[in-house]
Each structure stands twice: as structure tokens, then as C-alpha cells.
Amino acid sequence: ESLEPARGLGRRVLRLGEAAAYEADLGAIKPGARAEVRISAFPDAVFSGRVSFIQPTLSGETRTGQVRI
């Protein structure tokens, strides 16, 4: 994933990206929950964030939903 700047409520925020979560795991993921993101370009770094959005639909092929952090 890429790190991209985003704007929100008059302050600058950092969107870490989106992750695919399996259907069975989506019930345990809530907006505002803490999340850790690891990016292959920075193998020793762990980025902390919060779940900001959960896509309300699943991919029919993979049975995963997109989670924005």
C-alpha cells in the first residue's frame, strides 16, 4: 500500500491505505479500532492508525471486504 495525504475536518491526516479482511473477520473490526500496518517498502517499520471505514460489500471472488486505515 502507499502512504497518501488526505484532508479531513480542517486538519491534515495520513491515510495509510486499505486492507482486505476476510468475511469471517469483519464482524470483529469496528470503525475507530486500532490497526497496525506493515509496508514492504519499509520492512522494519510499523505504522499505527485507526480503522476509518469498512466497505459494506464483499468481493464475490475472494469473500473479503475492504477496510480503510
JSON list of N, CA and C in Angstrom, two decimals:
[
{"chain": "A", "resi": 1, "resn": "GLU", "atom": "N", "xyz": [0.84, -1.18, 0.00]},
{"chain": "A", "resi": 1, "resn": "GLU", "atom": "CA", "xyz": [0.00, 0.00, 0.00]},
{"chain": "A", "resi": 1, "resn": "GLU", "atom": "C", "xyz": [0.88, 1.24, 0.00]},
{"chain": "A", "resi": 2, "resn": "SER", "atom": "N", "xyz": [0.28, 2.35, -0.31]},
{"chain": "A", "resi": 2, "resn": "SER", "atom": "CA", "xyz": [1.04, 3.59, -0.31]},
{"chain": "A", "resi": 2, "resn": "SER", "atom": "C", "xyz": [0.54, 4.51, 0.78]},
{"chain": "A", "resi": 3, "resn": "LEU", "atom": "N", "xyz": [1.40, 5.36, 1.24]},
{"chain": "A", "resi": 3, "resn": "LEU", "atom": "CA", "xyz": [1.01, 6.39, 2.20]},
{"chain": "A", "resi": 3, "resn": "LEU", "atom": "C", "xyz": [0.57, 7.60, 1.40]},
{"chain": "A", "resi": 4, "resn": "GLU", "atom": "N", "xyz": [-0.62, 8.07, 1.64]},
{"chain": "A", "resi": 4, "resn": "GLU", "atom": "CA", "xyz": [-1.09, 9.23, 0.89]},
{"chain": "A", "resi": 4, "resn": "GLU", "atom": "C", "xyz": [-1.73, 10.24, 1.82]},
{"chain": "A", "resi": 5, "resn": "PRO", "atom": "N", "xyz": [-1.41, 11.52, 1.63]},
{"chain": "A", "resi": 5, "resn": "PRO", "atom": "CA", "xyz": [-2.03, 12.54, 2.47]},
{"chain": "A", "resi": 5, "resn": "PRO", "atom": "C", "xyz": [-3.49, 12.71, 2.10]},
{"chain": "A", "resi": 6, "resn": "ALA", "atom": "N", "xyz": [-4.29, 13.00, 3.08]},
{"chain": "A", "resi": 6, "resn": "ALA", "atom": "CA", "xyz": [-5.72, 13.26, 2.86]},
{"chain": "A", "resi": 6, "resn": "ALA", "atom": "C", "xyz": [-6.11, 14.45, 3.70]},
{"chain": "A", "resi": 7, "resn": "ARG", "atom": "N", "xyz": [-7.21, 15.05, 3.39]},
{"chain": "A", "resi": 7, "resn": "ARG", "atom": "CA", "xyz": [-7.71, 16.19, 4.17]},
{"chain": "A", "resi": 7, "resn": "ARG", "atom": "C", "xyz": [-8.90, 15.75, 4.97]},
{"chain": "A", "resi": 8, "resn": "GLY", "atom": "N", "xyz": [-9.04, 16.28, 6.18]},
{"chain": "A", "resi": 8, "resn": "GLY", "atom": "CA", "xyz": [-10.19, 15.93, 6.98]},
{"chain": "A", "resi": 8, "resn": "GLY", "atom": "C", "xyz": [-10.47, 16.95, 8.06]},
{"chain": "A", "resi": 9, "resn": "LEU", "atom": "N", "xyz": [-11.65, 17.48, 8.08]},
{"chain": "A", "resi": 9, "resn": "LEU", "atom": "CA", "xyz": [-12.12, 18.37, 9.14]},
{"chain": "A", "resi": 9, "resn": "LEU", "atom": "C", "xyz": [-11.14, 19.50, 9.47]},
{"chain": "A", "resi": 10, "resn": "GLY", "atom": "N", "xyz": [-10.53, 20.08, 8.45]},
{"chain": "A", "resi": 10, "resn": "GLY", "atom": "CA", "xyz": [-9.65, 21.21, 8.66]},
{"chain": "A", "resi": 10, "resn": "GLY", "atom": "C", "xyz": [-8.27, 20.84, 9.18]},
{"chain": "A", "resi": 11, "resn": "ARG", "atom": "N", "xyz": [-7.98, 19.59, 9.27]},
{"chain": "A", "resi": 11, "resn": "ARG", "atom": "CA", "xyz": [-6.63, 19.20, 9.70]},
{"chain": "A", "resi": 11, "resn": "ARG", "atom": "C", "xyz": [-6.08, 18.18, 8.72]},
{"chain": "A", "resi": 12, "resn": "ARG", "atom": "N", "xyz": [-4.80, 18.08, 8.68]},
{"chain": "A", "resi": 12, "resn": "ARG", "atom": "CA", "xyz": [-4.16, 17.14, 7.76]},
{"chain": "A", "resi": 12, "resn": "ARG", "atom": "C", "xyz": [-4.11, 15.77, 8.43]},
{"chain": "A", "resi": 13, "resn": "VAL", "atom": "N", "xyz": [-4.52, 14.76, 7.70]},
{"chain": "A", "resi": 13, "resn": "VAL", "atom": "CA", "xyz": [-4.47, 13.39, 8.22]},
{"chain": "A", "resi": 13, "resn": "VAL", "atom": "C", "xyz": [-3.70, 12.53, 7.22]},
{"chain": "A", "resi": 14, "resn": "LEU", "atom": "N", "xyz": [-3.24, 11.39, 7.67]},
{"chain": "A", "resi": 14, "resn": "LEU", "atom": "CA", "xyz": [-2.49, 10.47, 6.83]},
{"chain": "A", "resi": 14, "resn": "LEU", "atom": "C", "xyz": [-3.31, 9.21, 6.66]},
{"chain": "A", "resi": 15, "resn": "ARG", "atom": "N", "xyz": [-3.61, 8.88, 5.42]},
{"chain": "A", "resi": 15, "resn": "ARG", "atom": "CA", "xyz": [-4.33, 7.64, 5.14]},
{"chain": "A", "resi": 15, "resn": "ARG", "atom": "C", "xyz": [-3.28, 6.58, 4.85]},
{"chain": "A", "resi": 16, "resn": "LEU", "atom": "N", "xyz": [-3.26, 5.54, 5.65]},
{"chain": "A", "resi": 16, "resn": "LEU", "atom": "CA", "xyz": [-2.26, 4.50, 5.47]},
{"chain": "A", "resi": 16, "resn": "LEU", "atom": "C", "xyz": [-2.59, 3.59, 4.31]},
{"chain": "A", "resi": 17, "resn": "GLY", "atom": "N", "xyz": [-3.85, 3.43, 3.99]},
{"chain": "A", "resi": 17, "resn": "GLY", "atom": "CA", "xyz": [-4.22, 2.58, 2.87]},
{"chain": "A", "resi": 17, "resn": "GLY", "atom": "C", "xyz": [-5.44, 1.75, 3.17]},
{"chain": "A", "resi": 18, "resn": "GLU", "atom": "N", "xyz": [-5.65, 0.75, 2.34]},
{"chain": "A", "resi": 18, "resn": "GLU", "atom": "CA", "xyz": [-6.77, -0.16, 2.52]},
{"chain": "A", "resi": 18, "resn": "GLU", "atom": "C", "xyz": [-6.23, -1.57, 2.63]},
{"chain": "A", "resi": 19, "resn": "ALA", "atom": "N", "xyz": [-6.92, -2.37, 3.40]},
{"chain": "A", "resi": 19, "resn": "ALA", "atom": "CA", "xyz": [-6.55, -3.76, 3.59]},
{"chain": "A", "resi": 19, "resn": "ALA", "atom": "C", "xyz": [-7.75, -4.63, 3.31]},
{"chain": "A", "resi": 20, "resn": "ALA", "atom": "N", "xyz": [-7.51, -5.83, 2.83]},
{"chain": "A", "resi": 20, "resn": "ALA", "atom": "CA", "xyz": [-8.58, -6.79, 2.62]},
{"chain": "A", "resi": 20, "resn": "ALA", "atom": "C", "xyz": [-8.72, -7.63, 3.89]},
{"chain": "A", "resi": 21, "resn": "ALA", "atom": "N", "xyz": [-9.95, -7.74, 4.37]},
{"chain": "A", "resi": 21, "resn": "ALA", "atom": "CA", "xyz": [-10.23, -8.55, 5.56]},
{"chain": "A", "resi": 21, "resn": "ALA", "atom": "C", "xyz": [-11.19, -9.65, 5.18]},
{"chain": "A", "resi": 22, "resn": "TYR", "atom": "N", "xyz": [-10.92, -10.85, 5.64]},
{"chain": "A", "resi": 22, "resn": "TYR", "atom": "CA", "xyz": [-11.80, -11.98, 5.34]},
{"chain": "A", "resi": 22, "resn": "TYR", "atom": "C", "xyz": [-13.18, -11.77, 5.95]},
{"chain": "A", "resi": 23, "resn": "GLU", "atom": "N", "xyz": [-14.18, -12.29, 5.29]},
{"chain": "A", "resi": 23, "resn": "GLU", "atom": "CA", "xyz": [-15.57, -12.15, 5.72]},
{"chain": "A", "resi": 23, "resn": "GLU", "atom": "C", "xyz": [-15.74, -12.59, 7.18]},
{"chain": "A", "resi": 24, "resn": "ALA", "atom": "N", "xyz": [-15.11, -13.68, 7.57]},
{"chain": "A", "resi": 24, "resn": "ALA", "atom": "CA", "xyz": [-15.23, -14.19, 8.93]},
{"chain": "A", "resi": 24, "resn": "ALA", "atom": "C", "xyz": [-14.66, -13.24, 9.97]},
{"chain": "A", "resi": 25, "resn": "ASP", "atom": "N", "xyz": [-13.72, -12.38, 9.57]},
{"chain": "A", "resi": 25, "resn": "ASP", "atom": "CA", "xyz": [-13.07, -11.46, 10.50]},
{"chain": "A", "resi": 25, "resn": "ASP", "atom": "C", "xyz": [-13.75, -10.09, 10.56]},
{"chain": "A", "resi": 26, "resn": "LEU", "atom": "N", "xyz": [-14.57, -9.77, 9.58]},
{"chain": "A", "resi": 26, "resn": "LEU", "atom": "CA", "xyz": [-15.14, -8.43, 9.50]},
{"chain": "A", "resi": 26, "resn": "LEU", "atom": "C", "xyz": [-16.02, -8.07, 10.71]},
{"chain": "A", "resi": 27, "resn": "GLY", "atom": "N", "xyz": [-16.68, -9.04, 11.31]},
{"chain": "A", "resi": 27, "resn": "GLY", "atom": "CA", "xyz": [-17.53, -8.75, 12.47]},
{"chain": "A", "resi": 27, "resn": "GLY", "atom": "C", "xyz": [-16.76, -8.23, 13.66]},
{"chain": "A", "resi": 28, "resn": "ALA", "atom": "N", "xyz": [-15.48, -8.54, 13.74]},
{"chain": "A", "resi": 28, "resn": "ALA", "atom": "CA", "xyz": [-14.65, -8.10, 14.86]},
{"chain": "A", "resi": 28, "resn": "ALA", "atom": "C", "xyz": [-13.97, -6.77, 14.60]},
{"chain": "A", "resi": 29, "resn": "ILE", "atom": "N", "xyz": [-14.08, -6.25, 13.39]},
{"chain": "A", "resi": 29, "resn": "ILE", "atom": "CA", "xyz": [-13.43, -4.99, 13.03]},
{"chain": "A", "resi": 29, "resn": "ILE", "atom": "C", "xyz": [-14.46, -3.87, 13.10]},
{"chain": "A", "resi": 30, "resn": "LYS", "atom": "N", "xyz": [-14.14, -2.84, 13.84]},
{"chain": "A", "resi": 30, "resn": "LYS", "atom": "CA", "xyz": [-15.07, -1.71, 14.04]},
{"chain": "A", "resi": 30, "resn": "LYS", "atom": "C", "xyz": [-14.38, -0.40, 13.68]},
{"chain": "A", "resi": 31, "resn": "PRO", "atom": "N", "xyz": [-15.13, 0.58, 13.15]},
{"chain": "A", "resi": 31, "resn": "PRO", "atom": "CA", "xyz": [-14.54, 1.90, 12.93]},
{"chain": "A", "resi": 31, "resn": "PRO", "atom": "C", "xyz": [-13.97, 2.46, 14.24]},
{"chain": "A", "resi": 32, "resn": "GLY", "atom": "N", "xyz": [-12.80, 3.03, 14.16]},
{"chain": "A", "resi": 32, "resn": "GLY", "atom": "CA", "xyz": [-12.13, 3.56, 15.33]},
{"chain": "A", "resi": 32, "resn": "GLY", "atom": "C", "xyz": [-11.17, 2.58, 15.99]},
{"chain": "A", "resi": 33, "resn": "ALA", "atom": "N", "xyz": [-11.24, 1.31, 15.60]},
{"chain": "A", "resi": 33, "resn": "ALA", "atom": "CA", "xyz": [-10.35, 0.31, 16.18]},
{"chain": "A", "resi": 33, "resn": "ALA", "atom": "C", "xyz": [-8.91, 0.59, 15.78]},
{"chain": "A", "resi": 34, "resn": "ARG", "atom": "N", "xyz": [-8.00, 0.30, 16.66]},
{"chain": "A", "resi": 34, "resn": "ARG", "atom": "CA", "xyz": [-6.58, 0.48, 16.36]},
{"chain": "A", "resi": 34, "resn": "ARG", "atom": "C", "xyz": [-6.14, -0.56, 15.34]},
{"chain": "A", "resi": 35, "resn": "ALA", "atom": "N", "xyz": [-5.19, -0.16, 14.50]},
{"chain": "A", "resi": 35, "resn": "ALA", "atom": "CA", "xyz": [-4.65, -1.06, 13.49]},
{"chain": "A", "resi": 35, "resn": "ALA", "atom": "C", "xyz": [-3.17, -0.78, 13.32]},
{"chain": "A", "resi": 36, "resn": "GLU", "atom": "N", "xyz": [-2.43, -1.82, 12.99]},
{"chain": "A", "resi": 36, "resn": "GLU", "atom": "CA", "xyz": [-1.02, -1.68, 12.66]},
{"chain": "A", "resi": 36, "resn": "GLU", "atom": "C", "xyz": [-0.83, -2.08, 11.22]},
{"chain": "A", "resi": 37, "resn": "VAL", "atom": "N", "xyz": [-0.04, -1.30, 10.50]},
{"chain": "A", "resi": 37, "resn": "VAL", "atom": "CA", "xyz": [0.19, -1.55, 9.09]},
{"chain": "A", "resi": 37, "resn": "VAL", "atom": "C", "xyz": [1.69, -1.73, 8.86]},
{"chain": "A", "resi": 38, "resn": "ARG", "atom": "N", "xyz": [2.01, -2.77, 8.13]},
{"chain": "A", "resi": 38, "resn": "ARG", "atom": "CA", "xyz": [3.39, -3.01, 7.73]},
{"chain": "A", "resi": 38, "resn": "ARG", "atom": "C", "xyz": [3.44, -2.92, 6.21]},
{"chain": "A", "resi": 39, "resn": "ILE", "atom": "N", "xyz": [4.45, -2.23, 5.69]},
{"chain": "A", "resi": 39, "resn": "ILE", "atom": "CA", "xyz": [4.56, -1.98, 4.26]},
{"chain": "A", "resi": 39, "resn": "ILE", "atom": "C", "xyz": [5.90, -2.55, 3.80]},
{"chain": "A", "resi": 40, "resn": "SER", "atom": "N", "xyz": [5.87, -3.32, 2.72]},
{"chain": "A", "resi": 40, "resn": "SER", "atom": "CA", "xyz": [7.08, -3.99, 2.26]},
{"chain": "A", "resi": 40, "resn": "SER", "atom": "C", "xyz": [8.22, -3.02, 1.94]},
{"chain": "A", "resi": 41, "resn": "ALA", "atom": "N", "xyz": [7.91, -1.79, 1.55]},
{"chain": "A", "resi": 41, "resn": "ALA", "atom": "CA", "xyz": [8.96, -0.81, 1.26]},
{"chain": "A", "resi": 41, "resn": "ALA", "atom": "C", "xyz": [9.72, -0.39, 2.51]},
{"chain": "A", "resi": 42, "resn": "PHE", "atom": "N", "xyz": [9.10, -0.56, 3.69]},
{"chain": "A", "resi": 42, "resn": "PHE", "atom": "CA", "xyz": [9.71, -0.22, 4.98]},
{"chain": "A", "resi": 42, "resn": "PHE", "atom": "C", "xyz": [9.60, -1.43, 5.90]},
{"chain": "A", "resi": 43, "resn": "PRO", "atom": "N", "xyz": [10.37, -2.48, 5.66]},
{"chain": "A", "resi": 43, "resn": "PRO", "atom": "CA", "xyz": [10.17, -3.75, 6.37]},
{"chain": "A", "resi": 43, "resn": "PRO", "atom": "C", "xyz": [10.35, -3.69, 7.89]},
{"chain": "A", "resi": 44, "resn": "ASP", "atom": "N", "xyz": [11.09, -2.72, 8.39]},
{"chain": "A", "resi": 44, "resn": "ASP", "atom": "CA", "xyz": [11.32, -2.63, 9.83]},
{"chain": "A", "resi": 44, "resn": "ASP", "atom": "C", "xyz": [10.37, -1.66, 10.53]},
{"chain": "A", "resi": 45, "resn": "ALA", "atom": "N", "xyz": [9.50, -1.01, 9.78]},
{"chain": "A", "resi": 45, "resn": "ALA", "atom": "CA", "xyz": [8.60, -0.01, 10.35]},
{"chain": "A", "resi": 45, "resn": "ALA", "atom": "C", "xyz": [7.20, -0.58, 10.56]},
{"chain": "A", "resi": 46, "resn": "VAL", "atom": "N", "xyz": [6.58, -0.14, 11.64]},
{"chain": "A", "resi": 46, "resn": "VAL", "atom": "CA", "xyz": [5.18, -0.47, 11.91]},
{"chain": "A", "resi": 46, "resn": "VAL", "atom": "C", "xyz": [4.44, 0.86, 12.05]},
{"chain": "A", "resi": 47, "resn": "PHE", "atom": "N", "xyz": [3.43, 1.07, 11.21]},
{"chain": "A", "resi": 47, "resn": "PHE", "atom": "CA", "xyz": [2.65, 2.30, 11.24]},
{"chain": "A", "resi": 47, "resn": "PHE", "atom": "C", "xyz": [1.36, 2.03, 11.99]},
{"chain": "A", "resi": 48, "resn": "SER", "atom": "N", "xyz": [1.03, 2.89, 12.93]},
{"chain": "A", "resi": 48, "resn": "SER", "atom": "CA", "xyz": [-0.19, 2.75, 13.72]},
{"chain": "A", "resi": 48, "resn": "SER", "atom": "C", "xyz": [-1.26, 3.68, 13.18]},
{"chain": "A", "resi": 49, "resn": "GLY", "atom": "N", "xyz": [-2.48, 3.20, 13.20]},
{"chain": "A", "resi": 49, "resn": "GLY", "atom": "CA", "xyz": [-3.59, 4.02, 12.75]},
{"chain": "A", "resi": 49, "resn": "GLY", "atom": "C", "xyz": [-4.89, 3.49, 13.33]},
{"chain": "A", "resi": 50, "resn": "ARG", "atom": "N", "xyz": [-5.98, 3.97, 12.79]},
{"chain": "A", "resi": 50, "resn": "ARG", "atom": "CA", "xyz": [-7.31, 3.53, 13.22]},
{"chain": "A", "resi": 50, "resn": "ARG", "atom": "C", "xyz": [-8.15, 3.23, 11.99]},
{"chain": "A", "resi": 51, "resn": "VAL", "atom": "N", "xyz": [-9.05, 2.30, 12.13]},
{"chain": "A", "resi": 51, "resn": "VAL", "atom": "CA", "xyz": [-9.98, 1.96, 11.06]},
{"chain": "A", "resi": 51, "resn": "VAL", "atom": "C", "xyz": [-10.91, 3.15, 10.87]},
{"chain": "A", "resi": 52, "resn": "SER", "atom": "N", "xyz": [-10.95, 3.68, 9.64]},
{"chain": "A", "resi": 52, "resn": "SER", "atom": "CA", "xyz": [-11.80, 4.84, 9.38]},
{"chain": "A", "resi": 52, "resn": "SER", "atom": "C", "xyz": [-13.05, 4.47, 8.58]},
{"chain": "A", "resi": 53, "resn": "PHE", "atom": "N", "xyz": [-13.02, 3.34, 7.88]},
{"chain": "A", "resi": 53, "resn": "PHE", "atom": "CA", "xyz": [-14.16, 2.98, 7.04]},
{"chain": "A", "resi": 53, "resn": "PHE", "atom": "C", "xyz": [-14.10, 1.50, 6.73]},
{"chain": "A", "resi": 54, "resn": "ILE", "atom": "N", "xyz": [-15.25, 0.84, 6.71]},
{"chain": "A", "resi": 54, "resn": "ILE", "atom": "CA", "xyz": [-15.36, -0.55, 6.31]},
{"chain": "A", "resi": 54, "resn": "ILE", "atom": "C", "xyz": [-16.32, -0.61, 5.14]},
{"chain": "A", "resi": 55, "resn": "GLN", "atom": "N", "xyz": [-15.86, -1.09, 4.00]},
{"chain": "A", "resi": 55, "resn": "GLN", "atom": "CA", "xyz": [-16.69, -1.19, 2.82]},
{"chain": "A", "resi": 55, "resn": "GLN", "atom": "C", "xyz": [-17.87, -2.13, 3.11]},
{"chain": "A", "resi": 56, "resn": "PRO", "atom": "N", "xyz": [-19.10, -1.73, 2.83]},
{"chain": "A", "resi": 56, "resn": "PRO", "atom": "CA", "xyz": [-20.26, -2.55, 3.20]},
{"chain": "A", "resi": 56, "resn": "PRO", "atom": "C", "xyz": [-20.52, -3.73, 2.26]},
{"chain": "A", "resi": 57, "resn": "THR", "atom": "N", "xyz": [-19.69, -3.91, 1.24]},
{"chain": "A", "resi": 57, "resn": "THR", "atom": "CA", "xyz": [-19.88, -5.04, 0.33]},
{"chain": "A", "resi": 57, "resn": "THR", "atom": "C", "xyz": [-18.63, -5.91, 0.31]},
{"chain": "A", "resi": 58, "resn": "LEU", "atom": "N", "xyz": [-18.81, -7.17, -0.09]},
{"chain": "A", "resi": 58, "resn": "LEU", "atom": "CA", "xyz": [-17.70, -8.12, -0.18]},
{"chain": "A", "resi": 58, "resn": "LEU", "atom": "C", "xyz": [-17.34, -8.36, -1.64]},
{"chain": "A", "resi": 59, "resn": "SER", "atom": "N", "xyz": [-16.10, -8.75, -1.85]},
{"chain": "A", "resi": 59, "resn": "SER", "atom": "CA", "xyz": [-15.69, -9.24, -3.16]},
{"chain": "A", "resi": 59, "resn": "SER", "atom": "C", "xyz": [-16.24, -10.64, -3.31]},
{"chain": "A", "resi": 60, "resn": "GLY", "atom": "N", "xyz": [-16.97, -10.90, -4.38]},
{"chain": "A", "resi": 60, "resn": "GLY", "atom": "CA", "xyz": [-17.54, -12.22, -4.61]},
{"chain": "A", "resi": 60, "resn": "GLY", "atom": "C", "xyz": [-16.50, -13.28, -4.85]},
{"chain": "A", "resi": 61, "resn": "GLU", "atom": "N", "xyz": [-15.36, -12.91, -5.42]},
{"chain": "A", "resi": 61, "resn": "GLU", "atom": "CA", "xyz": [-14.30, -13.87, -5.72]},
{"chain": "A", "resi": 61, "resn": "GLU", "atom": "C", "xyz": [-13.50, -14.27, -4.49]},
{"chain": "A", "resi": 62, "resn": "THR", "atom": "N", "xyz": [-13.16, -13.30, -3.66]},
{"chain": "A", "resi": 62, "resn": "THR", "atom": "CA", "xyz": [-12.27, -13.58, -2.52]},
{"chain": "A", "resi": 62, "resn": "THR", "atom": "C", "xyz": [-12.99, -13.63, -1.18]},
{"chain": "A", "resi": 63, "resn": "ARG", "atom": "N", "xyz": [-14.26, -13.19, -1.14]},
{"chain": "A", "resi": 63, "resn": "ARG", "atom": "CA", "xyz": [-15.05, -13.11, 0.09]},
{"chain": "A", "resi": 63, "resn": "ARG", "atom": "C", "xyz": [-14.34, -12.25, 1.13]},
{"chain": "A", "resi": 64, "resn": "THR", "atom": "N", "xyz": [-13.76, -11.15, 0.66]},
{"chain": "A", "resi": 64, "resn": "THR", "atom": "CA", "xyz": [-13.12, -10.19, 1.55]},
{"chain": "A", "resi": 64, "resn": "THR", "atom": "C", "xyz": [-13.78, -8.83, 1.40]},
{"chain": "A", "resi": 65, "resn": "GLY", "atom": "N", "xyz": [-13.65, -8.01, 2.45]},
{"chain": "A", "resi": 65, "resn": "GLY", "atom": "CA", "xyz": [-14.14, -6.66, 2.43]},
{"chain": "A", "resi": 65, "resn": "GLY", "atom": "C", "xyz": [-12.97, -5.70, 2.61]},
{"chain": "A", "resi": 66, "resn": "GLN", "atom": "N", "xyz": [-13.08, -4.53, 2.07]},
{"chain": "A", "resi": 66, "resn": "GLN", "atom": "CA", "xyz": [-12.02, -3.53, 2.18]},
{"chain": "A", "resi": 66, "resn": "GLN", "atom": "C", "xyz": [-12.17, -2.71, 3.45]},
{"chain": "A", "resi": 67, "resn": "VAL", "atom": "N", "xyz": [-11.07, -2.54, 4.15]},
{"chain": "A", "resi": 67, "resn": "VAL", "atom": "CA", "xyz": [-11.02, -1.77, 5.40]},
{"chain": "A", "resi": 67, "resn": "VAL", "atom": "C", "xyz": [-10.02, -0.64, 5.19]},
{"chain": "A", "resi": 68, "resn": "ARG", "atom": "N", "xyz": [-10.47, 0.61, 5.39]},
{"chain": "A", "resi": 68, "resn": "ARG", "atom": "CA", "xyz": [-9.60, 1.77, 5.21]},
{"chain": "A", "resi": 68, "resn": "ARG", "atom": "C", "xyz": [-9.00, 2.15, 6.56]},
{"chain": "A", "resi": 69, "resn": "ILE", "atom": "N", "xyz": [-7.67, 2.36, 6.54]},
{"chain": "A", "resi": 69, "resn": "ILE", "atom": "CA", "xyz": [-6.95, 2.70, 7.76]},
{"chain": "A", "resi": 69, "resn": "ILE", "atom": "C", "xyz": [-6.26, 4.04, 7.56]}
]
